mmCIF file of C-alpha atoms and ligand atoms in Angstrom:
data_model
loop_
_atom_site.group_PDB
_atom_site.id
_atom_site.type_symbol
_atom_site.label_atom_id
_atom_site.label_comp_id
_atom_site.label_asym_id
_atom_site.label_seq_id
_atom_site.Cartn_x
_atom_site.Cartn_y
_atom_site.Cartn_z
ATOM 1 C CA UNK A 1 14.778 34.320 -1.875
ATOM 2 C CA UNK A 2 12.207 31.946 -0.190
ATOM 3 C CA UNK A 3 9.894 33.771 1.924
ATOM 4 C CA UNK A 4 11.472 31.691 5.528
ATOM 5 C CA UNK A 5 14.833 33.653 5.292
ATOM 6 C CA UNK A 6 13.541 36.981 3.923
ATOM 7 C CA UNK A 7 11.482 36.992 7.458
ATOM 8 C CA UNK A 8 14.381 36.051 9.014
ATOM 9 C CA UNK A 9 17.575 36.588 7.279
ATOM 10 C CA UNK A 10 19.875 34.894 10.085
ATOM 11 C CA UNK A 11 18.393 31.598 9.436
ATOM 12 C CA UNK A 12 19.161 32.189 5.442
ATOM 13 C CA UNK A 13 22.852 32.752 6.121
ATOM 14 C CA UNK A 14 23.153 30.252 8.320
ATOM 15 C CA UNK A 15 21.146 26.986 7.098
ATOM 16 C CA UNK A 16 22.270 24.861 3.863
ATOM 17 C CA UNK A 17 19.171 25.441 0.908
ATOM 18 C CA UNK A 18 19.184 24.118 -2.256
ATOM 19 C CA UNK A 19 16.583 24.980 -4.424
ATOM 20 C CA UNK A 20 15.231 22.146 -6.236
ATOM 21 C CA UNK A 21 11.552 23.249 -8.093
ATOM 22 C CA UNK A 22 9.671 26.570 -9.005
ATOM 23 C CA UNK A 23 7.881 27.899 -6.039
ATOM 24 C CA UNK A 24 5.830 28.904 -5.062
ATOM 25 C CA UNK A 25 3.149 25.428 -5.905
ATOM 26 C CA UNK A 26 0.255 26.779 -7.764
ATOM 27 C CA UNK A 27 -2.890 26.819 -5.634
ATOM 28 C CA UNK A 28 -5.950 26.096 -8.056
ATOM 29 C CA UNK A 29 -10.021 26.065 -6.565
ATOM 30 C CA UNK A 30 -11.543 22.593 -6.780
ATOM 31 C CA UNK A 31 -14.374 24.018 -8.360
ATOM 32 C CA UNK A 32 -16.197 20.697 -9.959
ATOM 33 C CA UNK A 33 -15.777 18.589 -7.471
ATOM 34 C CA UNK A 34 -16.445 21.216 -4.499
ATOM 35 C CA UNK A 35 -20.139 21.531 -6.880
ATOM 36 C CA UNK A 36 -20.480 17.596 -5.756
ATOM 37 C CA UNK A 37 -19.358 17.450 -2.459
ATOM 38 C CA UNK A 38 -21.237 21.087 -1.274
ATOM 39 C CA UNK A 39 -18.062 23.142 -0.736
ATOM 40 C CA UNK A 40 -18.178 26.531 -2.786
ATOM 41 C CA UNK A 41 -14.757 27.136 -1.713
ATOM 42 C CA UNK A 42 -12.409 23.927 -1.928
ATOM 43 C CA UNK A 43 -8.794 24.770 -3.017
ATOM 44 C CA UNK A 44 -6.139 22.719 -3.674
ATOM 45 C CA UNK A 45 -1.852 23.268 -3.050
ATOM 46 C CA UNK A 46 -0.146 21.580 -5.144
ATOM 47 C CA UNK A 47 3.065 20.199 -4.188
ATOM 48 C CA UNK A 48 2.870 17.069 -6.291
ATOM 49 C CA UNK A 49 5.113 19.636 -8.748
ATOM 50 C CA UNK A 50 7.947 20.299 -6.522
ATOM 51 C CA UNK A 51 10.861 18.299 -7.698
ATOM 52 C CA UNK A 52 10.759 16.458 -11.439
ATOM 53 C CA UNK A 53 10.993 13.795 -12.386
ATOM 54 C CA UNK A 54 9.612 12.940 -8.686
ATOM 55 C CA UNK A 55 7.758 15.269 -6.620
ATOM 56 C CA UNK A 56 5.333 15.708 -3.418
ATOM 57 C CA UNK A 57 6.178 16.758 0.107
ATOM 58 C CA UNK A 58 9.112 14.954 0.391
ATOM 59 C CA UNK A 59 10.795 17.692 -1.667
ATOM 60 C CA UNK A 60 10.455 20.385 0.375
ATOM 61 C CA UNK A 61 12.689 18.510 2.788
ATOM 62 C CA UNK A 62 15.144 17.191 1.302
ATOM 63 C CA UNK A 63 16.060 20.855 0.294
ATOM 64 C CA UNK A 64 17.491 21.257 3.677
ATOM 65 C CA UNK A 65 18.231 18.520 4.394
ATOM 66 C CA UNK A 66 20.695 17.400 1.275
ATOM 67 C CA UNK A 67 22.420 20.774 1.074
ATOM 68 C CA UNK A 68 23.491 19.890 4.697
ATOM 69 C CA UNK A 69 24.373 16.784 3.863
ATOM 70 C CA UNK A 70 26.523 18.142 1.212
ATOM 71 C CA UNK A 71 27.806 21.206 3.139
ATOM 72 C CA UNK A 72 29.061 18.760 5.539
ATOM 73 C CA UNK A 73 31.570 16.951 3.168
ATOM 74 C CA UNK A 74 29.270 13.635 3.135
ATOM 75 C CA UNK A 75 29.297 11.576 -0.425
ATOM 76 C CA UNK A 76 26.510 9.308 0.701
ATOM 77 C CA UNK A 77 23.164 9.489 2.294
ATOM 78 C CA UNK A 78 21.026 6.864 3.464
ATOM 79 C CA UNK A 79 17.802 6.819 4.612
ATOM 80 C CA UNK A 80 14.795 4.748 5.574
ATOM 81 C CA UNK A 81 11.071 3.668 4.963
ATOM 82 C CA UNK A 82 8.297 1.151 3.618
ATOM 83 C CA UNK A 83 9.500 -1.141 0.422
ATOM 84 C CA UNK A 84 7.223 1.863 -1.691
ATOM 85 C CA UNK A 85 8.143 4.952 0.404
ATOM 86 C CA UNK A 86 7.959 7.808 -1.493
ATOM 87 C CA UNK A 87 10.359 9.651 0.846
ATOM 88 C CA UNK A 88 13.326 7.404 -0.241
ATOM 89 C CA UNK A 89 12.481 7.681 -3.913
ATOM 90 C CA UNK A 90 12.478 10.997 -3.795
ATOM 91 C CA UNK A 91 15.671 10.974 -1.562
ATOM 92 C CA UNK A 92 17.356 9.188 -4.370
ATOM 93 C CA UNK A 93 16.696 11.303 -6.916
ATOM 94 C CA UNK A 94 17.451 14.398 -5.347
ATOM 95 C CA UNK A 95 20.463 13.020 -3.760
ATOM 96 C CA UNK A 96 22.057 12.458 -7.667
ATOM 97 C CA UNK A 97 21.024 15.313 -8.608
ATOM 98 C CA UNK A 98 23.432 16.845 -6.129
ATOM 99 C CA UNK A 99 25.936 13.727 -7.126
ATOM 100 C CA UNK A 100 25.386 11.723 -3.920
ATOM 101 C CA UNK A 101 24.957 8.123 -3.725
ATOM 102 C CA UNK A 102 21.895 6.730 -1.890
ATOM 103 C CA UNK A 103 20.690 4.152 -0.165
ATOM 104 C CA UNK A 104 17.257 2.948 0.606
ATOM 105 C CA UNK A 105 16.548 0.920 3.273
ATOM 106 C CA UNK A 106 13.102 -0.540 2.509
ATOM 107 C CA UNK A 107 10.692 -2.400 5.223
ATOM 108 C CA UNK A 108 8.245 -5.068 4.315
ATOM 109 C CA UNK A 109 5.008 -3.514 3.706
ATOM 110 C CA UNK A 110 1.262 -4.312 1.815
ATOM 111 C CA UNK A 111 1.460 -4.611 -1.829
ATOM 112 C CA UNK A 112 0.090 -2.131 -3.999
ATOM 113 C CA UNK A 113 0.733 -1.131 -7.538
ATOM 114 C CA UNK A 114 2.482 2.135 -6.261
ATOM 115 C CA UNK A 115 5.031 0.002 -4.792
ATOM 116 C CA UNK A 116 6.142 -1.712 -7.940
ATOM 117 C CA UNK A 117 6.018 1.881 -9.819
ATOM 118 C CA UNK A 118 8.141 3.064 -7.424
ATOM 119 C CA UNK A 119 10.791 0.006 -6.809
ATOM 120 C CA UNK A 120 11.061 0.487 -10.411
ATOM 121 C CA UNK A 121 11.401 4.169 -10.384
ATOM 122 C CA UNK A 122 14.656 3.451 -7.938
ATOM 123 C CA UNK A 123 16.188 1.086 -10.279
ATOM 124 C CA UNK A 124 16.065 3.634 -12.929
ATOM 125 C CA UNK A 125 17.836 5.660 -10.720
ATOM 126 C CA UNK A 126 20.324 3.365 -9.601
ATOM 127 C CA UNK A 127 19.748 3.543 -6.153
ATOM 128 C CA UNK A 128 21.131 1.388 -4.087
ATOM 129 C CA UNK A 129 18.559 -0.689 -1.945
ATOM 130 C CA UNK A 130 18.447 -3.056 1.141
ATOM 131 C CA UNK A 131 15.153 -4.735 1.917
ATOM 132 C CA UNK A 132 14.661 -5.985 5.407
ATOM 133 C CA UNK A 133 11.832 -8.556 5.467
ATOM 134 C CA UNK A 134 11.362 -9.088 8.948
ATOM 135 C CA UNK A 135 8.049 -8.093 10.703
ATOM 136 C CA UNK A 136 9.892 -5.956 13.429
ATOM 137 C CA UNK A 137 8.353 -2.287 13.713
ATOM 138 C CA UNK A 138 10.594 0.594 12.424
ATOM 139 C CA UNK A 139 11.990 1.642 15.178
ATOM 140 C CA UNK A 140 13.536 -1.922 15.683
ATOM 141 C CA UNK A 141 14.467 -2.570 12.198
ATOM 142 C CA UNK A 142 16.425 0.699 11.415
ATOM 143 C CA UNK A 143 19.401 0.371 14.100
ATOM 144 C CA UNK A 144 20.235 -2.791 13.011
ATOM 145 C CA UNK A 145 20.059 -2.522 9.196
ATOM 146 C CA UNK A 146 22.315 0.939 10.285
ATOM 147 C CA UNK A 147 24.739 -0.499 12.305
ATOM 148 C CA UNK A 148 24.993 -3.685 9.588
ATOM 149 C CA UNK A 149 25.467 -1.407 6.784
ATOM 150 C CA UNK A 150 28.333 0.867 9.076
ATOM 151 C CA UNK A 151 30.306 -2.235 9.965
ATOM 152 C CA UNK A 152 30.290 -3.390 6.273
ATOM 153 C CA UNK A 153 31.494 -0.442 4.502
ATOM 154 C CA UNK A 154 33.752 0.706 7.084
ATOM 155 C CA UNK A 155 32.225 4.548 6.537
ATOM 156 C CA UNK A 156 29.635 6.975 7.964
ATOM 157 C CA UNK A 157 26.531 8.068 5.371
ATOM 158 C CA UNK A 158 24.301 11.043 6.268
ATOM 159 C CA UNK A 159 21.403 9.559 8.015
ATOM 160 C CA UNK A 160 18.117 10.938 6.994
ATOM 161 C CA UNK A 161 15.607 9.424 9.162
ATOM 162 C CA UNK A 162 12.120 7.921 7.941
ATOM 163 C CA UNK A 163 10.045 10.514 5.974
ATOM 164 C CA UNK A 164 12.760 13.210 6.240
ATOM 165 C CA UNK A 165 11.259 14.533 9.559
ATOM 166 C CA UNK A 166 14.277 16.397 11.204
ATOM 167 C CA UNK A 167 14.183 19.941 12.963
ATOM 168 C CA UNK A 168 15.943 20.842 9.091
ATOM 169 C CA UNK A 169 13.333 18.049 7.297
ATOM 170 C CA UNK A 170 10.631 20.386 9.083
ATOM 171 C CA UNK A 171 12.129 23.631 8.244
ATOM 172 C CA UNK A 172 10.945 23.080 4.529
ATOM 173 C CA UNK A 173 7.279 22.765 5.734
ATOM 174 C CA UNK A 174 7.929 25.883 8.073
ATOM 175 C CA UNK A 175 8.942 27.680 4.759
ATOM 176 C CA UNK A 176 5.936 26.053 2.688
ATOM 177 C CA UNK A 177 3.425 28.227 5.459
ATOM 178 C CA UNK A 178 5.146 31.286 4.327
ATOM 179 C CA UNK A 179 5.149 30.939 0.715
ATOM 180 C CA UNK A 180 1.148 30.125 1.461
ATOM 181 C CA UNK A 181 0.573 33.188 3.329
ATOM 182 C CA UNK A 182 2.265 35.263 0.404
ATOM 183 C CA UNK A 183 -0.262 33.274 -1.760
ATOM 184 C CA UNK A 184 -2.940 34.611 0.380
ATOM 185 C CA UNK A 185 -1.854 38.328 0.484
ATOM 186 C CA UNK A 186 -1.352 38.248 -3.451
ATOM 187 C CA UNK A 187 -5.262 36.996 -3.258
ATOM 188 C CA UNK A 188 -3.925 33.983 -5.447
ATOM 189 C CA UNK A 189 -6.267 32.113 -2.696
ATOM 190 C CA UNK A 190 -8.559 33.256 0.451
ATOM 191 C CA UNK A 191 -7.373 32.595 3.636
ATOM 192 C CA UNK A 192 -8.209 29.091 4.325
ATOM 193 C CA UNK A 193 -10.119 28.289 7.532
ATOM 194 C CA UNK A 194 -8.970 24.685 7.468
ATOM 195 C CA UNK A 195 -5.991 22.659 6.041
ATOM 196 C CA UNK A 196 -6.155 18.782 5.705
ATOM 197 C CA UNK A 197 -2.927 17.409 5.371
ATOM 198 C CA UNK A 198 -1.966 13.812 6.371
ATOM 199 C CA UNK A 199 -0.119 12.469 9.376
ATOM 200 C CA UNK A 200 2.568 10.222 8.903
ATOM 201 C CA UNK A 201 5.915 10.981 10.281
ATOM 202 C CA UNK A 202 4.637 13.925 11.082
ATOM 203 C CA UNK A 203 7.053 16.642 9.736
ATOM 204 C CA UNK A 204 4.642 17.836 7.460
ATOM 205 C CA UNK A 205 1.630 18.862 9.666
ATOM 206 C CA UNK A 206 4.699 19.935 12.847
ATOM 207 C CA UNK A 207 6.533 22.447 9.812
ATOM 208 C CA UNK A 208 2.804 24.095 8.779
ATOM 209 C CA UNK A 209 1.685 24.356 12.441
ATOM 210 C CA UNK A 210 5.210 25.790 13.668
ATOM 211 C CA UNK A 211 4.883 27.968 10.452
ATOM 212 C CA UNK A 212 1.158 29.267 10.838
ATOM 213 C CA UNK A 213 1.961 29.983 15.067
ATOM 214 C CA UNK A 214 4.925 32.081 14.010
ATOM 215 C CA UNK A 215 2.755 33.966 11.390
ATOM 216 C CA UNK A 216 0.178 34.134 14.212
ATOM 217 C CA UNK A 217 -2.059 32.999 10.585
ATOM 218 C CA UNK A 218 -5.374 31.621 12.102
ATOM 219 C CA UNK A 219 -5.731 28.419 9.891
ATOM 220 C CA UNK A 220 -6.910 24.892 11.369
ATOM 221 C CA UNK A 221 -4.859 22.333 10.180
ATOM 222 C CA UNK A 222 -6.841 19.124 10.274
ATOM 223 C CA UNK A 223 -3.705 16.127 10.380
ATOM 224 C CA UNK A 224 -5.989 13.054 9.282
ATOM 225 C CA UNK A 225 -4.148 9.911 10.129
ATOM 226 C CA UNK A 226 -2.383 7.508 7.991
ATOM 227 C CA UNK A 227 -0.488 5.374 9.842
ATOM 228 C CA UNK A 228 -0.678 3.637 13.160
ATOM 229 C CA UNK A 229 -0.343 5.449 16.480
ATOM 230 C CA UNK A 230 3.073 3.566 17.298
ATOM 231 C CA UNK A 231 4.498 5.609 14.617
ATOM 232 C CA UNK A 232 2.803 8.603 14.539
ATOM 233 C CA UNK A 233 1.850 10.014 17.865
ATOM 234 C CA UNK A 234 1.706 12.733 20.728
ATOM 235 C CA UNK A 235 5.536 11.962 21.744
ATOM 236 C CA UNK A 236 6.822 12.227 18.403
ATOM 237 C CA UNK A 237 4.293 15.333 17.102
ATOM 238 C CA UNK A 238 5.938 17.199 20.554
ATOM 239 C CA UNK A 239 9.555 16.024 20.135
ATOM 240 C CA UNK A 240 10.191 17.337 16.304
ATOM 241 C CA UNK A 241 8.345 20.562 17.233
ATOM 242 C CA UNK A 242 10.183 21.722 20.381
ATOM 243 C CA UNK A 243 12.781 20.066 18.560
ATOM 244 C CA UNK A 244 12.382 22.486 15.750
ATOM 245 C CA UNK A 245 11.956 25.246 17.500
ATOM 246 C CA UNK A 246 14.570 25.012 19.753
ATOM 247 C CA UNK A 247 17.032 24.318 16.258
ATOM 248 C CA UNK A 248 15.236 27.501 14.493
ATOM 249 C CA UNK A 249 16.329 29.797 17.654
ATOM 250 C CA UNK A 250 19.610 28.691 18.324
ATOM 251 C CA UNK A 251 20.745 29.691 14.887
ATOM 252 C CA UNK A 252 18.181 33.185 15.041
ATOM 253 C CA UNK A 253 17.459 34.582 18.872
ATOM 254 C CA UNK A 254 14.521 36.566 16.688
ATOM 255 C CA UNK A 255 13.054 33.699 15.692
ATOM 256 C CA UNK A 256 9.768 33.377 18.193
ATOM 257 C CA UNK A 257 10.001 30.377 20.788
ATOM 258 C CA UNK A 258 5.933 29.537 19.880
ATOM 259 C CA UNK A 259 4.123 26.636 22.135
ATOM 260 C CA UNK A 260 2.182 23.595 21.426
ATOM 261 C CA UNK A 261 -1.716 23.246 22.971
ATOM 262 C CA UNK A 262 -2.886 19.782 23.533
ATOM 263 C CA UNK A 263 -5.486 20.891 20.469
ATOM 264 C CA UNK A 264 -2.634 20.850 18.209
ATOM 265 C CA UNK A 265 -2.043 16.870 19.254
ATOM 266 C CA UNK A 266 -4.748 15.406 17.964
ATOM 267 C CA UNK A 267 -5.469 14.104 14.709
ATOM 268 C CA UNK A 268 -8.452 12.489 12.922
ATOM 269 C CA UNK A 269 -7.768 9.150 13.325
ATOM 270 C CA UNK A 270 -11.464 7.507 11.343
ATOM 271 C CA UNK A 271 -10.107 7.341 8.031
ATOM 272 C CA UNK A 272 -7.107 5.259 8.709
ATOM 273 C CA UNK A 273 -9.329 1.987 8.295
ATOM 274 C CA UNK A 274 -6.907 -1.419 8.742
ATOM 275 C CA UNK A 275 -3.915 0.447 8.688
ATOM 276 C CA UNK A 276 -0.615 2.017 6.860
ATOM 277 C CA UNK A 277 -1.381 1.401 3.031
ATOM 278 C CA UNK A 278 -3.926 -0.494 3.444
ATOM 279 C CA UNK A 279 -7.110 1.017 1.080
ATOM 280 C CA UNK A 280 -10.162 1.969 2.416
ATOM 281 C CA UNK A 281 -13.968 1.940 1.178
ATOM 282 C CA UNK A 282 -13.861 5.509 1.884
ATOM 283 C CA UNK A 283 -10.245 6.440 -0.041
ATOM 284 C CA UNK A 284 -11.291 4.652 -3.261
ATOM 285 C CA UNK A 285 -14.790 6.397 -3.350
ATOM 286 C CA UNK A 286 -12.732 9.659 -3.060
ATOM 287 C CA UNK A 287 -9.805 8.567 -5.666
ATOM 288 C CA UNK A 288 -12.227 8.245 -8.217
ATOM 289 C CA UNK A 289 -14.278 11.069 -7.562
ATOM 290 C CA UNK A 290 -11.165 13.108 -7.244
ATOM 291 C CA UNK A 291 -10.162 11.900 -10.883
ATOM 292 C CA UNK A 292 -13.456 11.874 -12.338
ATOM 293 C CA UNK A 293 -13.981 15.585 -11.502
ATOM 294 C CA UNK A 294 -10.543 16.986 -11.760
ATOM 295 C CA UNK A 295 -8.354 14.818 -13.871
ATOM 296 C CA UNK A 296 -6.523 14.541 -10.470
ATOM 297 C CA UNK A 297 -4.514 11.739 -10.238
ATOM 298 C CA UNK A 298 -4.655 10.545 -5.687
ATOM 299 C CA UNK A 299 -3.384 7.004 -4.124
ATOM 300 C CA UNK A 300 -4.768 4.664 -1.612
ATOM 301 C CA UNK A 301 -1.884 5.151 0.994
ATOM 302 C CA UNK A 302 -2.241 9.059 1.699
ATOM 303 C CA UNK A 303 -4.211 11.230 -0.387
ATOM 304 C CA UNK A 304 -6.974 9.290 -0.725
ATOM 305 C CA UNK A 305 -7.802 8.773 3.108
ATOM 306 C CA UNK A 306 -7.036 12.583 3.119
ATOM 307 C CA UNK A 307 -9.753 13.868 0.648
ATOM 308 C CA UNK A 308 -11.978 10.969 2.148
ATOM 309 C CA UNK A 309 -11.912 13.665 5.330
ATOM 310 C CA UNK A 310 -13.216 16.783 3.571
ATOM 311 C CA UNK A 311 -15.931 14.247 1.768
ATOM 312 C CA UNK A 312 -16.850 12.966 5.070
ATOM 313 C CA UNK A 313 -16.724 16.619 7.055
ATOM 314 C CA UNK A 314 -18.780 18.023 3.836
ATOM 315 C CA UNK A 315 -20.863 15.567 3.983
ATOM 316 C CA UNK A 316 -21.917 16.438 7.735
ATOM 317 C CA UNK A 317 -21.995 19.719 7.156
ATOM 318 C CA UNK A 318 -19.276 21.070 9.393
ATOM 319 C CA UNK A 319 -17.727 23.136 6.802
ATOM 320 C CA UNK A 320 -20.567 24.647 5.974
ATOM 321 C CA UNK A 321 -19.546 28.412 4.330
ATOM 322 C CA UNK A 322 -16.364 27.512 5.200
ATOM 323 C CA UNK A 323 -13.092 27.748 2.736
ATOM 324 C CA UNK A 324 -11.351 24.542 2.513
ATOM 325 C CA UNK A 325 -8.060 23.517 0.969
ATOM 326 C CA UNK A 326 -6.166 20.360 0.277
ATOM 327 C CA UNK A 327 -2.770 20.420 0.553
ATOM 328 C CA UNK A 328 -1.561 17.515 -2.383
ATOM 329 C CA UNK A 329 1.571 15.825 -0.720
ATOM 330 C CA UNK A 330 1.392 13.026 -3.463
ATOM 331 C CA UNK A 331 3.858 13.149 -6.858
ATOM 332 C CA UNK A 332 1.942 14.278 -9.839
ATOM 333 C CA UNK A 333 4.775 13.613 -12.541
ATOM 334 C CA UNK A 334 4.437 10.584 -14.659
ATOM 335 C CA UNK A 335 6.841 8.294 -14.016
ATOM 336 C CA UNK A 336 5.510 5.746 -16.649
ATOM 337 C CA UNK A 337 8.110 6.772 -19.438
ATOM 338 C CA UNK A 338 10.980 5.910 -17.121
ATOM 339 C CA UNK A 339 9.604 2.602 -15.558
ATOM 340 C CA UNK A 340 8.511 1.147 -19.016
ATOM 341 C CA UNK A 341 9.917 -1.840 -19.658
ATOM 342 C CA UNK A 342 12.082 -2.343 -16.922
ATOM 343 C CA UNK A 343 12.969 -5.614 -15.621
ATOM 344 C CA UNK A 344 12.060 -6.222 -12.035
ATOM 345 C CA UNK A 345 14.611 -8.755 -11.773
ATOM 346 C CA UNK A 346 17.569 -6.330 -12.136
ATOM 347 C CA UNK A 347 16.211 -5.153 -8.400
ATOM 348 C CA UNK A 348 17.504 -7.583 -5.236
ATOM 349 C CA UNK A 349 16.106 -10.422 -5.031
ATOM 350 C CA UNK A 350 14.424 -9.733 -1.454
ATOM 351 C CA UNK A 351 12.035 -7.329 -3.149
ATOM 352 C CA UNK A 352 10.682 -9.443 -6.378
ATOM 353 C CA UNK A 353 7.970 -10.604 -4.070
ATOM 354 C CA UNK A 354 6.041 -7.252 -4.845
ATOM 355 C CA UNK A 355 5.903 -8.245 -8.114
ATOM 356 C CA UNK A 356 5.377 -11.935 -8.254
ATOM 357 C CA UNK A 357 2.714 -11.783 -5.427
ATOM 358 C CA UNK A 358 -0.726 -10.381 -6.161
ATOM 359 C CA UNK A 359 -1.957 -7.466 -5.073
ATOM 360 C CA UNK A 360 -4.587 -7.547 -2.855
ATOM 361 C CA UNK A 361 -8.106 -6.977 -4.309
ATOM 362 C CA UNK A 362 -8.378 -3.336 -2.520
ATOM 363 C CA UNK A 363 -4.859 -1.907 -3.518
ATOM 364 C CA UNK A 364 -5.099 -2.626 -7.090
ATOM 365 C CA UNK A 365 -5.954 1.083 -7.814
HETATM 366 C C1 PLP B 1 5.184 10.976 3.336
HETATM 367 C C2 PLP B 1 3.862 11.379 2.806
HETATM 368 C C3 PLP B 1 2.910 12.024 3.630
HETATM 369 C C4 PLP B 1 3.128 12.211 5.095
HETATM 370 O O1 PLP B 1 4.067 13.217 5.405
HETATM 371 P P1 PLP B 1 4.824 13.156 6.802
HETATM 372 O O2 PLP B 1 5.652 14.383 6.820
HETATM 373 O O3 PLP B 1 5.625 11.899 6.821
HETATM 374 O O4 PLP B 1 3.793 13.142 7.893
HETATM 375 C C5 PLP B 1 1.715 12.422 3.060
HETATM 376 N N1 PLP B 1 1.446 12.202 1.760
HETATM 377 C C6 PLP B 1 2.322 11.580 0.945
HETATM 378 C C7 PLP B 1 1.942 11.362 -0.466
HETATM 379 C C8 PLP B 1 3.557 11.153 1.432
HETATM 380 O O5 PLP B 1 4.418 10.535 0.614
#
């Protein structure tokens, strides 16, 4: 049983689960390149092995929130992001696994190898994808494309917002804090003093904070930003978690009703650079260290500007003595085998301009 409903056994009778990967994530020390950044005690979580053949945060979710979906007598799910979103991939996948159809509705974003990996990685699937080219913001594009999509099929999918980040979404990172703490009790790992983790929809860093408070675990989580602030920002970080919480108690009155600080709202915002997957300086330098030392594989969108943090706090020497781990959101299973070969031209037409357009210079990695 996961950790979540054995600590509260209301919320595991009452909330859809499906188990979908071996938990708990192995967490591993970083010891060579700790040796080259100055941390002794850099540790790594890696969820880039939940879910196969697609894994990374996203996972954790969509175990909630598919088994509701399912539960709930729905055939189809559909759900939203950037034209290389990693949450709709791994939507997808998951979603035939449990023999639901999916749909992707993809937004125009900056070209990057990752992008054509994963368009590619949805075709094998058979996923069925909609790419809306217009330069509106999200939260503009997404009613439309919804209501569209309603009218012309004449019935309801389950909606899965962008990123998965729904008081359910959210429950699977409030979970992932518990099976951590075991971790920490079975001395797999010390107990961390700070967590970097990135901050894009925010259900990640919202699940391990709710998760830590209910613990009462004293671990700073350092949310380092990867998007802009229009997406990702005080409103939404305090919506999903009294959102959350306020889910969590109605189905369990044990469950405790834990409060935000204005601390917990603010995130590292210096590592961001231009924008949403767009590379920086900084995220390369720490790609290739990462894979040099480790045999690590991180990208240019996320993980990348994430580890760029530690190098940078290292470097400064504010974590000094301190022990340090890296929670891995990004997919670590090779995809390569099931996107060789593939003809880009079996995808819709709207998205073949990520592969006939260059990539620019700084996202070729
Ligand atoms: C989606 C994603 C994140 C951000 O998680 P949110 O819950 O959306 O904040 C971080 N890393 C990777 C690799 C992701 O795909």
């Amino acid at each position: 049983m996961i950790p979540l409903f054995k600590e509260f056994p209301r919320l595991g009778e009452n909330l859809a689960y499906v188990d979908f990967f071996a938990k708990p994530t192995p967490v591993t020390r970083l010891k060579n390149i700790g040796k080259a950044i100055g941390l002794d005690n850099l540790y790594i979580k890696q969820d880039g092995l939940t879910g196969s053949p697609f894994g990374g945060n996203k996972v954790r979710k969509l175990e909630f929130i598919l088994a509701d979906a399912v539960k709930k007598g729905f055939q189809e799910v559909m759900t939203f992001g950037y034209a290389g979103s990693n949450h709709a991939l791994a939507t997808s996948i998951h979603a035939k696994k449990l023999g639901l159809h999916s749909i992707s509705m993809l937004l125009r974003q900056h070209n990057a190898q990752y992008v054509r990996n994963n368009l590619l990685m949805s075709l094998y699937n058979n996923t069925e994808i909609h790419h809306y080219t217009g330069k509106k913001i999200l939260s503009c594009a997404i009613p439309v494309q919804n209501l569209l999509h309603k009218i012309k099929r004449g019935k309801k999918p389950y909606n899965i917002p962008p990123g998965g980040s729904t008081p359910r979404g959210i429950t699977g990172f409030i979970n992932a804090a518990f099976e951590l703490n075991e971790q920490i009790k079975q001395n797999k790992i010390p107990k961390p003093d700070l967590l970097y983790i990135g901050l894009g929809t925010c259900g990640t860093y919202i699940g391990l904070l709710i998760g830590f408070k209910v613990l009462g675990l004293n671990i700073k989580i350092v949310p380092v930003r990867i998007i802009e602030h229009s997406v990702a920002n005080e409103k939404v970080m305090t919506g999903y978690f009294r959102r959350t919480v306020n889910f969590l108690c109605s189905i369990d009155n044990t469950f405790p009703r834990i409060s935000l600080l204005p601390r917990d709202l603010i995130p590292r915002d210096e590592f961001l650079g231009l924008g949403y997957a767009q590379f920086t300086r900084a995220g390369i330098k720490a790609i290739k260290m990462m894979e040099e030392n480790e045999g690590i594989k991180l990208d240019g969108t996320y993980t990348g500007k994430i580890f760029s943090a530690i190098i940078n706090d290292a470097g400064k020497g504010i974590l000094q003595d301190k022990n340090v781990l890296f929670w891995n959101t990004l997919n670590s299973r090779d995809i390569s085998t099931y996107i060789k070969g593939l003809p880009y031209q079996k995808l819709p037409k709207a998205l073949h301009c990520y592969f006939t357009e260059e990539i620019p210079p700084f996202n070729r990695l």
